[in-house]
């Protein structure tokens, strides 16, 4: 999709027709006098068309409520389609509302090749607005037809002009393209079935990114992980016929390094639950999405590989494997030893993500990062607590938590900070080993976070993002089509572009 900015405003309707766009979309606040629109339309439309259009607005009782969308077709001239999109009250109009409205308009115009979009951008910073619209347009029209034999392009829209913005936002639009490609990679990885998106496949994607963007790849095989003593990770992997792949992908900036960052993603390419087998109703058929954390960090690396931010060195780590059943799988009750020497009683084989992350986090801490962020579809409890739209955030460092909340806000992804209540660690006490992998059901996402914290060096600024609810959307919402959302990529990239800060005082 080609996206351009044009200084033309709605009032300059003469210039608008010169753009040659097939569709013109206009955002309107509710209760707003449609006077500027009328003026534009008077120039653009014949008197008869103008009357018909105004009548149509009245007939349909168009109130410009948020999300309300009305289109009007006319023959023989350009733009041949007029789309009005309601924006609700002007007070609530922010970047997120701009994204949602842009997404709706682009979906409404998806059968046409070109669209000019006029939104009221007065209250917003032009660069942020340009990026938000450019991202929303492309993310909303993303369609994944790789596994259809009769695939047809689902959208014809290839040309979008953002009105009321000048050429200074061109670089923002370009950045949006890189971010969208990162999100798209994450969505494709999450959506791919578990017989395609295997641990080897994730390693292949990392190798491809390394090749395309000049990143460094270290791939650890099972034997390498054994040598490092990764008994928790390898315990999870041992029930599968597919070999585990421990993936370490590195972006090094060309200039001096100010901050070193580690991004760790849970990479369970399928989670059957193991001998604590998932039952019907536990979404076992969707557990291909249990590598959503690894998809997010791979997607972020793709964007970073293109954007090449200065001053920040990024280490991406994924301990990829499957959680399966076989004669070789771990038993409920097995005790394994992680690479930091801690022994873990596996009282529930379905709490496998934290076992794989334990060894990945120990490995990441050895890199002595200034910040360590892990993303994981870790607990059903987090889905119960926060639902599909909000990811859980736990952190040992207030500044990092705040920086991530801010980055999420700017990028259009929602997080809610959750407590690392240390007394809840009692739930992980084991009679025989140093700890159990599973605590009681109440507060289950908190004990999971506390489990992870045991594998973090206390002096490392760490944040854990539980994306179990946000990784997948059954119906689709805003810029996310139904299915894989690619959640996490936008926030990570935003935080990295913000300088990967871990304190608010700078
Ligand atoms: N991958 C699941 C978490 C999950 C569940 C994500 C539902 C999305 C939707 C994770 O490995 C898991 O099974 N967690 C268990 C932990 C429990 C056994 C302590 C859970 O949440 O039920
Ligand atoms: Mn599980
Ligand atoms: Zn899992």
GROMACS .gro file of C-alpha atoms in nm, residues 53-467:
model
  415
   53UNK     CA    1  -2.647   1.350  -0.030
   54UNK     CA    2  -2.785   1.585   0.233
   55UNK     CA    3  -3.117   1.403   0.212
   56UNK     CA    4  -2.944   1.074   0.259
   57UNK     CA    5  -2.772   1.204   0.571
   58UNK     CA    6  -3.106   1.308   0.714
   59UNK     CA    7  -3.282   0.987   0.615
   60UNK     CA    8  -3.018   0.776   0.778
   61UNK     CA    9  -3.017   1.007   1.080
   62UNK     CA   10  -2.640   1.028   1.060
   63UNK     CA   11  -2.529   1.162   1.399
   64UNK     CA   12  -2.152   1.109   1.361
   65UNK     CA   13  -2.144   0.890   1.669
   66UNK     CA   14  -1.810   0.714   1.710
   67UNK     CA   15  -1.788   0.435   1.455
   68UNK     CA   16  -2.096   0.541   1.256
   69UNK     CA   17  -2.013   0.510   0.887
   70UNK     CA   18  -2.210   0.619   0.584
   71UNK     CA   19  -2.112   0.596   0.219
   72UNK     CA   20  -2.257   0.762  -0.084
   73UNK     CA   21  -2.187   0.664  -0.443
   74UNK     CA   22  -2.211   0.875  -0.754
   75UNK     CA   23  -2.139   0.784  -1.111
   76UNK     CA   24  -1.896   0.927  -1.358
   77UNK     CA   25  -1.676   1.154  -1.149
   78UNK     CA   26  -1.405   1.136  -0.890
   79UNK     CA   27  -1.422   1.082  -0.604
   80UNK     CA   28  -1.696   0.837  -0.694
   81UNK     CA   29  -1.754   0.737  -0.332
   82UNK     CA   30  -1.794   0.963  -0.032
   83UNK     CA   31  -1.754   0.806   0.309
   84UNK     CA   32  -1.846   0.981   0.630
   85UNK     CA   33  -1.706   0.842   0.950
   86UNK     CA   34  -1.842   0.949   1.287
   87UNK     CA   35  -1.583   1.037   1.549
   88UNK     CA   36  -1.807   1.096   1.851
   89UNK     CA   37  -1.737   1.386   2.086
   90UNK     CA   38  -1.433   1.598   2.002
   91UNK     CA   39  -1.313   1.581   2.366
   92UNK     CA   40  -1.251   1.208   2.344
   93UNK     CA   41  -1.074   1.222   2.010
   94UNK     CA   42  -0.718   1.097   2.054
   95UNK     CA   43  -0.468   0.887   1.860
   96UNK     CA   44  -0.649   0.569   1.946
   97UNK     CA   45  -0.982   0.705   1.818
   98UNK     CA   46  -0.799   0.821   1.505
   99UNK     CA   47  -0.663   0.469   1.453
  100UNK     CA   48  -1.004   0.308   1.500
  101UNK     CA   49  -1.175   0.552   1.262
  102UNK     CA   50  -0.901   0.511   1.001
  103UNK     CA   51  -0.934   0.134   1.026
  104UNK     CA   52  -1.313   0.150   0.971
  105UNK     CA   53  -1.280   0.383   0.674
  106UNK     CA   54  -1.017   0.169   0.507
  107UNK     CA   55  -1.231  -0.140   0.551
  108UNK     CA   56  -1.529   0.048   0.402
  109UNK     CA   57  -1.314   0.154   0.106
  110UNK     CA   58  -1.134  -0.176   0.059
  111UNK     CA   59  -1.304  -0.256  -0.272
  112UNK     CA   60  -1.167   0.065  -0.427
  113UNK     CA   61  -0.808   0.126  -0.536
  114UNK     CA   62  -0.755   0.472  -0.390
  115UNK     CA   63  -0.875   0.678  -0.097
  116UNK     CA   64  -0.821   1.032   0.028
  117UNK     CA   65  -0.877   1.070   0.399
  118UNK     CA   66  -0.966   1.397   0.573
  119UNK     CA   67  -0.959   1.377   0.952
  120UNK     CA   68  -0.975   1.667   1.198
  121UNK     CA   69  -0.614   1.663   1.315
  122UNK     CA   70  -0.607   2.004   1.484
  123UNK     CA   71  -0.565   1.874   1.838
  124UNK     CA   72  -0.303   1.613   1.756
  125UNK     CA   73   0.070   1.624   1.686
  126UNK     CA   74   0.109   1.584   1.311
  127UNK     CA   75   0.390   1.323   1.318
  128UNK     CA   76   0.207   1.098   1.564
  129UNK     CA   77  -0.120   1.137   1.374
  130UNK     CA   78   0.049   1.047   1.046
  131UNK     CA   79   0.204   0.737   1.195
  132UNK     CA   80  -0.119   0.632   1.363
  133UNK     CA   81  -0.318   0.663   1.040
  134UNK     CA   82  -0.052   0.497   0.825
  135UNK     CA   83  -0.029   0.204   1.068
  136UNK     CA   84  -0.403   0.170   1.110
  137UNK     CA   85  -0.473   0.168   0.736
  138UNK     CA   86  -0.227  -0.112   0.672
  139UNK     CA   87  -0.293  -0.316   0.984
  140UNK     CA   88  -0.669  -0.308   0.934
  141UNK     CA   89  -0.646  -0.442   0.580
  142UNK     CA   90  -0.398  -0.715   0.665
  143UNK     CA   91  -0.538  -1.049   0.553
  144UNK     CA   92  -0.368  -1.384   0.586
  145UNK     CA   93  -0.462  -1.623   0.308
  146UNK     CA   94  -0.152  -1.838   0.307
  147UNK     CA   95  -0.346  -2.151   0.385
  148UNK     CA   96  -0.633  -2.102   0.139
  149UNK     CA   97  -0.613  -2.278  -0.194
  150UNK     CA   98  -0.846  -2.028  -0.363
  151UNK     CA   99  -0.700  -1.706  -0.225
  152UNK     CA  100  -0.819  -1.382  -0.378
  153UNK     CA  101  -0.689  -1.044  -0.267
  154UNK     CA  102  -0.929  -0.935   0.005
  155UNK     CA  103  -0.857  -0.565  -0.042
  156UNK     CA  104  -0.806  -0.357  -0.356
  157UNK     CA  105  -0.698  -0.047  -0.169
  158UNK     CA  106  -0.340   0.030  -0.268
  159UNK     CA  107  -0.325   0.408  -0.251
  160UNK     CA  108  -0.412   0.618   0.053
  161UNK     CA  109  -0.365   0.995   0.074
  162UNK     CA  110  -0.369   1.154   0.417
  163UNK     CA  111  -0.505   1.507   0.381
  164UNK     CA  112  -0.404   1.806   0.591
  165UNK     CA  113  -0.047   1.685   0.652
  166UNK     CA  114   0.269   1.813   0.493
  167UNK     CA  115   0.571   1.633   0.353
  168UNK     CA  116   0.751   1.660   0.689
  169UNK     CA  117   0.566   1.347   0.803
  170UNK     CA  118   0.706   1.131   0.522
  171UNK     CA  119   0.958   0.968   0.756
  172UNK     CA  120   0.682   0.884   1.005
  173UNK     CA  121   0.489   0.716   0.728
  174UNK     CA  122   0.799   0.521   0.636
  175UNK     CA  123   0.853   0.416   1.000
  176UNK     CA  124   0.491   0.304   1.011
  177UNK     CA  125   0.567   0.071   0.721
  178UNK     CA  126   0.850  -0.094   0.916
  179UNK     CA  127   0.632  -0.133   1.223
  180UNK     CA  128   0.349  -0.279   1.016
  181UNK     CA  129   0.586  -0.531   0.862
  182UNK     CA  130   0.694  -0.631   1.213
  183UNK     CA  131   0.335  -0.670   1.332
  184UNK     CA  132   0.247  -0.864   1.017
  185UNK     CA  133   0.531  -1.108   1.075
  186UNK     CA  134   0.408  -1.163   1.431
  187UNK     CA  135   0.050  -1.216   1.314
  188UNK     CA  136   0.159  -1.464   1.048
  189UNK     CA  137   0.370  -1.660   1.293
  190UNK     CA  138   0.090  -1.677   1.550
  191UNK     CA  139  -0.173  -1.769   1.293
  192UNK     CA  140   0.038  -2.038   1.127
  193UNK     CA  141  -0.069  -2.384   1.242
  194UNK     CA  142   0.154  -2.581   1.477
  195UNK     CA  143   0.256  -2.819   1.201
  196UNK     CA  144   0.408  -2.521   1.017
  197UNK     CA  145   0.525  -2.286   1.293
  198UNK     CA  146   0.757  -2.538   1.460
  199UNK     CA  147   1.065  -2.455   1.671
  200UNK     CA  148   1.274  -2.509   1.356
  201UNK     CA  149   1.050  -2.263   1.169
  202UNK     CA  150   1.105  -1.994   1.432
  203UNK     CA  151   1.481  -2.056   1.401
  204UNK     CA  152   1.454  -2.029   1.022
  205UNK     CA  153   1.269  -1.698   1.050
  206UNK     CA  154   1.539  -1.567   1.285
  207UNK     CA  155   1.806  -1.676   1.033
  208UNK     CA  156   1.619  -1.500   0.757
  209UNK     CA  157   1.595  -1.178   0.961
  210UNK     CA  158   1.965  -1.203   1.041
  211UNK     CA  159   2.043  -1.239   0.672
  212UNK     CA  160   1.813  -0.959   0.554
  213UNK     CA  161   1.902  -0.699   0.815
  214UNK     CA  162   2.258  -0.782   0.910
  215UNK     CA  163   2.170  -0.917   1.255
  216UNK     CA  164   2.377  -1.174   1.443
  217UNK     CA  165   2.226  -1.515   1.514
  218UNK     CA  166   2.330  -1.770   1.773
  219UNK     CA  167   2.134  -2.091   1.754
  220UNK     CA  168   2.170  -2.333   2.045
  221UNK     CA  169   2.080  -2.697   1.983
  222UNK     CA  170   1.963  -2.939   2.250
  223UNK     CA  171   2.319  -3.045   2.330
  224UNK     CA  172   2.427  -2.681   2.374
  225UNK     CA  173   2.140  -2.625   2.615
  226UNK     CA  174   2.233  -2.942   2.803
  227UNK     CA  175   2.585  -2.810   2.841
  228UNK     CA  176   2.441  -2.491   2.992
  229UNK     CA  177   2.229  -2.695   3.235
  230UNK     CA  178   1.891  -2.579   3.102
  231UNK     CA  179   1.699  -2.862   3.268
  232UNK     CA  180   1.371  -2.670   3.301
  233UNK     CA  181   1.347  -2.578   2.933
  234UNK     CA  182   1.468  -2.918   2.813
  235UNK     CA  183   1.223  -3.092   3.048
  236UNK     CA  184   0.933  -2.926   2.868
  237UNK     CA  185   1.082  -3.006   2.527
  238UNK     CA  186   1.152  -3.373   2.596
  239UNK     CA  187   0.801  -3.499   2.521
  240UNK     CA  188   0.808  -3.380   2.161
  241UNK     CA  189   0.960  -3.543   1.855
  242UNK     CA  190   1.052  -3.193   1.738
  243UNK     CA  191   1.391  -3.082   1.870
  244UNK     CA  192   1.406  -2.763   2.078
  245UNK     CA  193   1.571  -2.456   1.927
  246UNK     CA  194   1.716  -2.188   2.154
  247UNK     CA  195   1.734  -1.873   1.944
  248UNK     CA  196   1.947  -1.567   2.024
  249UNK     CA  197   1.926  -1.287   1.766
  250UNK     CA  198   2.125  -0.966   1.813
  251UNK     CA  199   2.090  -0.616   1.671
  252UNK     CA  200   2.400  -0.401   1.719
  253UNK     CA  201   2.376  -0.032   1.631
  254UNK     CA  202   2.647   0.110   1.408
  255UNK     CA  203   2.754   0.382   1.658
  256UNK     CA  204   2.827   0.359   2.031
  257UNK     CA  205   2.599   0.154   2.255
  258UNK     CA  206   2.417   0.349   2.524
  259UNK     CA  207   2.185   0.073   2.642
  260UNK     CA  208   2.175  -0.301   2.611
  261UNK     CA  209   1.831  -0.457   2.610
  262UNK     CA  210   1.712  -0.818   2.620
  263UNK     CA  211   1.371  -0.919   2.481
  264UNK     CA  212   1.262  -1.269   2.575
  265UNK     CA  213   0.958  -1.433   2.416
  266UNK     CA  214   0.774  -1.749   2.521
  267UNK     CA  215   0.799  -1.984   2.225
  268UNK     CA  216   0.571  -2.282   2.281
  269UNK     CA  217   0.480  -2.372   1.925
  270UNK     CA  218   0.209  -2.595   2.070
  271UNK     CA  219   0.092  -2.639   2.428
  272UNK     CA  220  -0.108  -2.957   2.477
  273UNK     CA  221  -0.068  -2.920   2.852
  274UNK     CA  222   0.147  -3.232   2.868
  275UNK     CA  223   0.021  -3.504   3.108
  276UNK     CA  224  -0.191  -3.236   3.274
  277UNK     CA  225  -0.361  -3.246   2.938
  278UNK     CA  226  -0.578  -2.953   2.841
  279UNK     CA  227  -0.944  -3.049   2.842
  280UNK     CA  228  -1.213  -2.939   2.603
  281UNK     CA  229  -1.301  -2.577   2.663
  282UNK     CA  230  -0.943  -2.492   2.750
  283UNK     CA  231  -0.878  -2.372   2.394
  284UNK     CA  232  -0.639  -2.656   2.320
  285UNK     CA  233  -0.712  -2.611   1.949
  286UNK     CA  234  -0.581  -2.255   1.973
  287UNK     CA  235  -0.260  -2.339   2.155
  288UNK     CA  236  -0.063  -2.270   1.840
  289UNK     CA  237  -0.077  -1.911   1.969
  290UNK     CA  238   0.138  -2.007   2.268
  291UNK     CA  239   0.439  -1.874   2.077
  292UNK     CA  240   0.284  -1.525   2.067
  293UNK     CA  241   0.561  -1.386   2.287
  294UNK     CA  242   0.828  -1.514   2.051
  295UNK     CA  243   0.631  -1.385   1.753
  296UNK     CA  244   0.619  -1.041   1.914
  297UNK     CA  245   0.994  -1.027   1.975
  298UNK     CA  246   1.071  -1.161   1.626
  299UNK     CA  247   0.832  -0.900   1.481
  300UNK     CA  248   1.001  -0.628   1.685
  301UNK     CA  249   1.341  -0.745   1.557
  302UNK     CA  250   1.215  -0.722   1.202
  303UNK     CA  251   1.106  -0.361   1.258
  304UNK     CA  252   1.429  -0.278   1.443
  305UNK     CA  253   1.631  -0.437   1.164
  306UNK     CA  254   1.472  -0.187   0.927
  307UNK     CA  255   1.460   0.116   1.156
  308UNK     CA  256   1.814   0.064   1.289
  309UNK     CA  257   1.781   0.286   1.600
  310UNK     CA  258   2.104   0.439   1.729
  311UNK     CA  259   2.254   0.369   2.072
  312UNK     CA  260   2.059   0.058   2.166
  313UNK     CA  261   2.180  -0.301   2.138
  314UNK     CA  262   1.896  -0.551   2.129
  315UNK     CA  263   1.920  -0.918   2.223
  316UNK     CA  264   1.620  -1.133   2.133
  317UNK     CA  265   1.594  -1.467   2.306
  318UNK     CA  266   1.346  -1.746   2.240
  319UNK     CA  267   1.359  -2.092   2.397
  320UNK     CA  268   1.135  -2.260   2.141
  321UNK     CA  269   0.979  -2.604   2.187
  322UNK     CA  270   0.650  -2.794   2.209
  323UNK     CA  271   0.470  -2.921   2.518
  324UNK     CA  272   0.359  -3.271   2.421
  325UNK     CA  273   0.276  -3.613   2.557
  326UNK     CA  274   0.486  -3.925   2.502
  327UNK     CA  275   0.673  -4.192   2.693
  328UNK     CA  276   0.955  -3.944   2.718
  329UNK     CA  277   0.752  -3.649   2.841
  330UNK     CA  278   0.795  -3.518   3.195
  331UNK     CA  279   0.566  -3.669   3.458
  332UNK     CA  280   0.366  -3.451   3.689
  333UNK     CA  281   0.587  -3.463   3.996
  334UNK     CA  282   0.922  -3.467   3.815
  335UNK     CA  283   1.194  -3.247   3.959
  336UNK     CA  284   1.417  -3.061   3.713
  337UNK     CA  285   1.717  -2.833   3.766
  338UNK     CA  286   1.732  -2.496   3.589
  339UNK     CA  287   2.053  -2.339   3.461
  340UNK     CA  288   2.093  -2.126   3.776
  341UNK     CA  289   2.097  -2.444   3.986
  342UNK     CA  290   1.743  -2.407   4.125
  343UNK     CA  291   1.540  -2.726   4.148
  344UNK     CA  292   1.176  -2.718   4.042
  345UNK     CA  293   0.904  -2.971   4.117
  346UNK     CA  294   0.674  -2.981   3.815
  347UNK     CA  295   0.344  -3.024   3.996
  348UNK     CA  296   0.159  -2.927   3.678
  349UNK     CA  297   0.299  -2.995   3.331
  350UNK     CA  298   0.065  -2.731   3.187
  351UNK     CA  299   0.257  -2.454   3.361
  352UNK     CA  300   0.533  -2.510   3.105
  353UNK     CA  301   0.589  -2.158   2.977
  354UNK     CA  302   0.753  -2.043   3.299
  355UNK     CA  303   0.987  -2.345   3.287
  356UNK     CA  304   1.111  -2.254   2.940
  357UNK     CA  305   1.133  -1.887   3.039
  358UNK     CA  306   1.331  -1.969   3.354
  359UNK     CA  307   1.631  -2.084   3.152
  360UNK     CA  308   1.583  -1.812   2.892
  361UNK     CA  309   1.582  -1.545   3.166
  362UNK     CA  310   1.895  -1.686   3.332
  363UNK     CA  311   2.067  -1.676   2.991
  364UNK     CA  312   1.943  -1.319   2.928
  365UNK     CA  313   2.066  -1.196   3.267
  366UNK     CA  314   2.416  -1.324   3.187
  367UNK     CA  315   2.424  -1.064   2.909
  368UNK     CA  316   2.401  -0.798   3.183
  369UNK     CA  317   2.128  -0.600   3.011
  370UNK     CA  318   2.016  -0.253   3.123
  371UNK     CA  319   1.662  -0.379   3.079
  372UNK     CA  320   1.503  -0.719   3.029
  373UNK     CA  321   1.147  -0.758   2.902
  374UNK     CA  322   0.971  -1.089   2.861
  375UNK     CA  323   0.647  -1.143   2.671
  376UNK     CA  324   0.446  -1.457   2.724
  377UNK     CA  325   0.103  -1.610   2.676
  378UNK     CA  326   0.162  -1.724   3.028
  379UNK     CA  327  -0.164  -1.768   3.216
  380UNK     CA  328  -0.534  -1.818   3.166
  381UNK     CA  329  -0.566  -1.628   3.495
  382UNK     CA  330  -0.444  -1.311   3.323
  383UNK     CA  331  -0.716  -1.351   3.061
  384UNK     CA  332  -0.974  -1.381   3.338
  385UNK     CA  333  -0.835  -1.073   3.513
  386UNK     CA  334  -0.788  -0.835   3.219
  387UNK     CA  335  -0.971  -0.983   2.918
  388UNK     CA  336  -0.879  -0.958   2.552
  389UNK     CA  337  -0.782  -0.594   2.529
  390UNK     CA  338  -0.535  -0.543   2.811
  391UNK     CA  339  -0.210  -0.722   2.881
  392UNK     CA  340  -0.071  -0.766   3.233
  393UNK     CA  341   0.253  -0.589   3.323
  394UNK     CA  342   0.472  -0.681   3.619
  395UNK     CA  343   0.800  -0.509   3.692
  396UNK     CA  344   1.067  -0.481   3.961
  397UNK     CA  345   1.148  -0.126   3.839
  398UNK     CA  346   0.893   0.158   3.849
  399UNK     CA  347   1.068   0.360   3.579
  400UNK     CA  348   1.062   0.070   3.335
  401UNK     CA  349   0.697  -0.002   3.412
  402UNK     CA  350   0.607   0.361   3.349
  403UNK     CA  351   0.811   0.380   3.030
  404UNK     CA  352   0.635   0.069   2.896
  405UNK     CA  353   0.290   0.198   2.992
  406UNK     CA  354   0.373   0.521   2.812
  407UNK     CA  355   0.506   0.340   2.505
  408UNK     CA  356   0.194   0.121   2.496
  409UNK     CA  357  -0.024   0.428   2.519
  410UNK     CA  358   0.155   0.597   2.231
  411UNK     CA  359   0.154   0.281   2.021
  412UNK     CA  360  -0.210   0.192   2.079
  413UNK     CA  361  -0.165  -0.118   2.297
  414UNK     CA  362  -0.303  -0.139   2.651
  415UNK     CA  363  -0.130  -0.267   2.964
  416UNK     CA  364  -0.226  -0.272   3.327
  417UNK     CA  365   0.036  -0.291   3.598
  418UNK     CA  366  -0.011  -0.583   3.833
  419UNK     CA  367   0.152  -0.646   4.170
  420UNK     CA  368   0.455  -0.860   4.248
  421UNK     CA  369   0.315  -0.940   4.595
  422UNK     CA  370   0.605  -1.131   4.746
  423UNK     CA  371   0.393  -1.305   5.011
  424UNK     CA  372   0.215  -1.491   4.729
  425UNK     CA  373   0.543  -1.674   4.669
  426UNK     CA  374   0.445  -1.903   4.954
  427UNK     CA  375   0.212  -2.068   4.704
  428UNK     CA  376   0.517  -2.197   4.516
  429UNK     CA  377   0.680  -2.369   4.815
  430UNK     CA  378   0.771  -2.731   4.755
  431UNK     CA  379   0.842  -2.999   5.014
  432UNK     CA  380   1.107  -3.169   4.806
  433UNK     CA  381   1.250  -2.912   4.563
  434UNK     CA  382   1.341  -2.543   4.586
  435UNK     CA  383   1.003  -2.453   4.440
  436UNK     CA  384   0.699  -2.585   4.256
  437UNK     CA  385   0.607  -2.451   3.914
  438UNK     CA  386   0.241  -2.399   4.001
  439UNK     CA  387   0.067  -2.222   4.287
  440UNK     CA  388  -0.301  -2.198   4.378
  441UNK     CA  389  -0.557  -2.080   4.122
  442UNK     CA  390  -0.638  -1.746   4.287
  443UNK     CA  391  -0.383  -1.488   4.177
  444UNK     CA  392  -0.245  -1.737   3.925
  445UNK     CA  393  -0.096  -1.474   3.695
  446UNK     CA  394   0.081  -1.315   3.994
  447UNK     CA  395   0.242  -1.636   4.117
  448UNK     CA  396   0.351  -1.702   3.758
  449UNK     CA  397   0.524  -1.361   3.752
  450UNK     CA  398   0.681  -1.431   4.093
  451UNK     CA  399   0.809  -1.764   3.963
  452UNK     CA  400   0.982  -1.583   3.675
  453UNK     CA  401   1.130  -1.326   3.911
  454UNK     CA  402   1.324  -1.604   4.081
  455UNK     CA  403   1.533  -1.634   3.764
  456UNK     CA  404   1.611  -1.263   3.733
  457UNK     CA  405   1.923  -1.104   3.880
  458UNK     CA  406   1.784  -0.851   4.130
  459UNK     CA  407   1.990  -0.566   3.982
  460UNK     CA  408   1.841  -0.612   3.635
  461UNK     CA  409   1.544  -0.387   3.548
  462UNK     CA  410   1.287  -0.643   3.439
  463UNK     CA  411   0.931  -0.637   3.313
  464UNK     CA  412   0.705  -0.931   3.240
  465UNK     CA  413   0.416  -0.885   2.996
  466UNK     CA  414   0.144  -1.152   3.007
  467UNK     CA  415  -0.018  -1.137   2.663
   0.00000   0.00000   0.00000
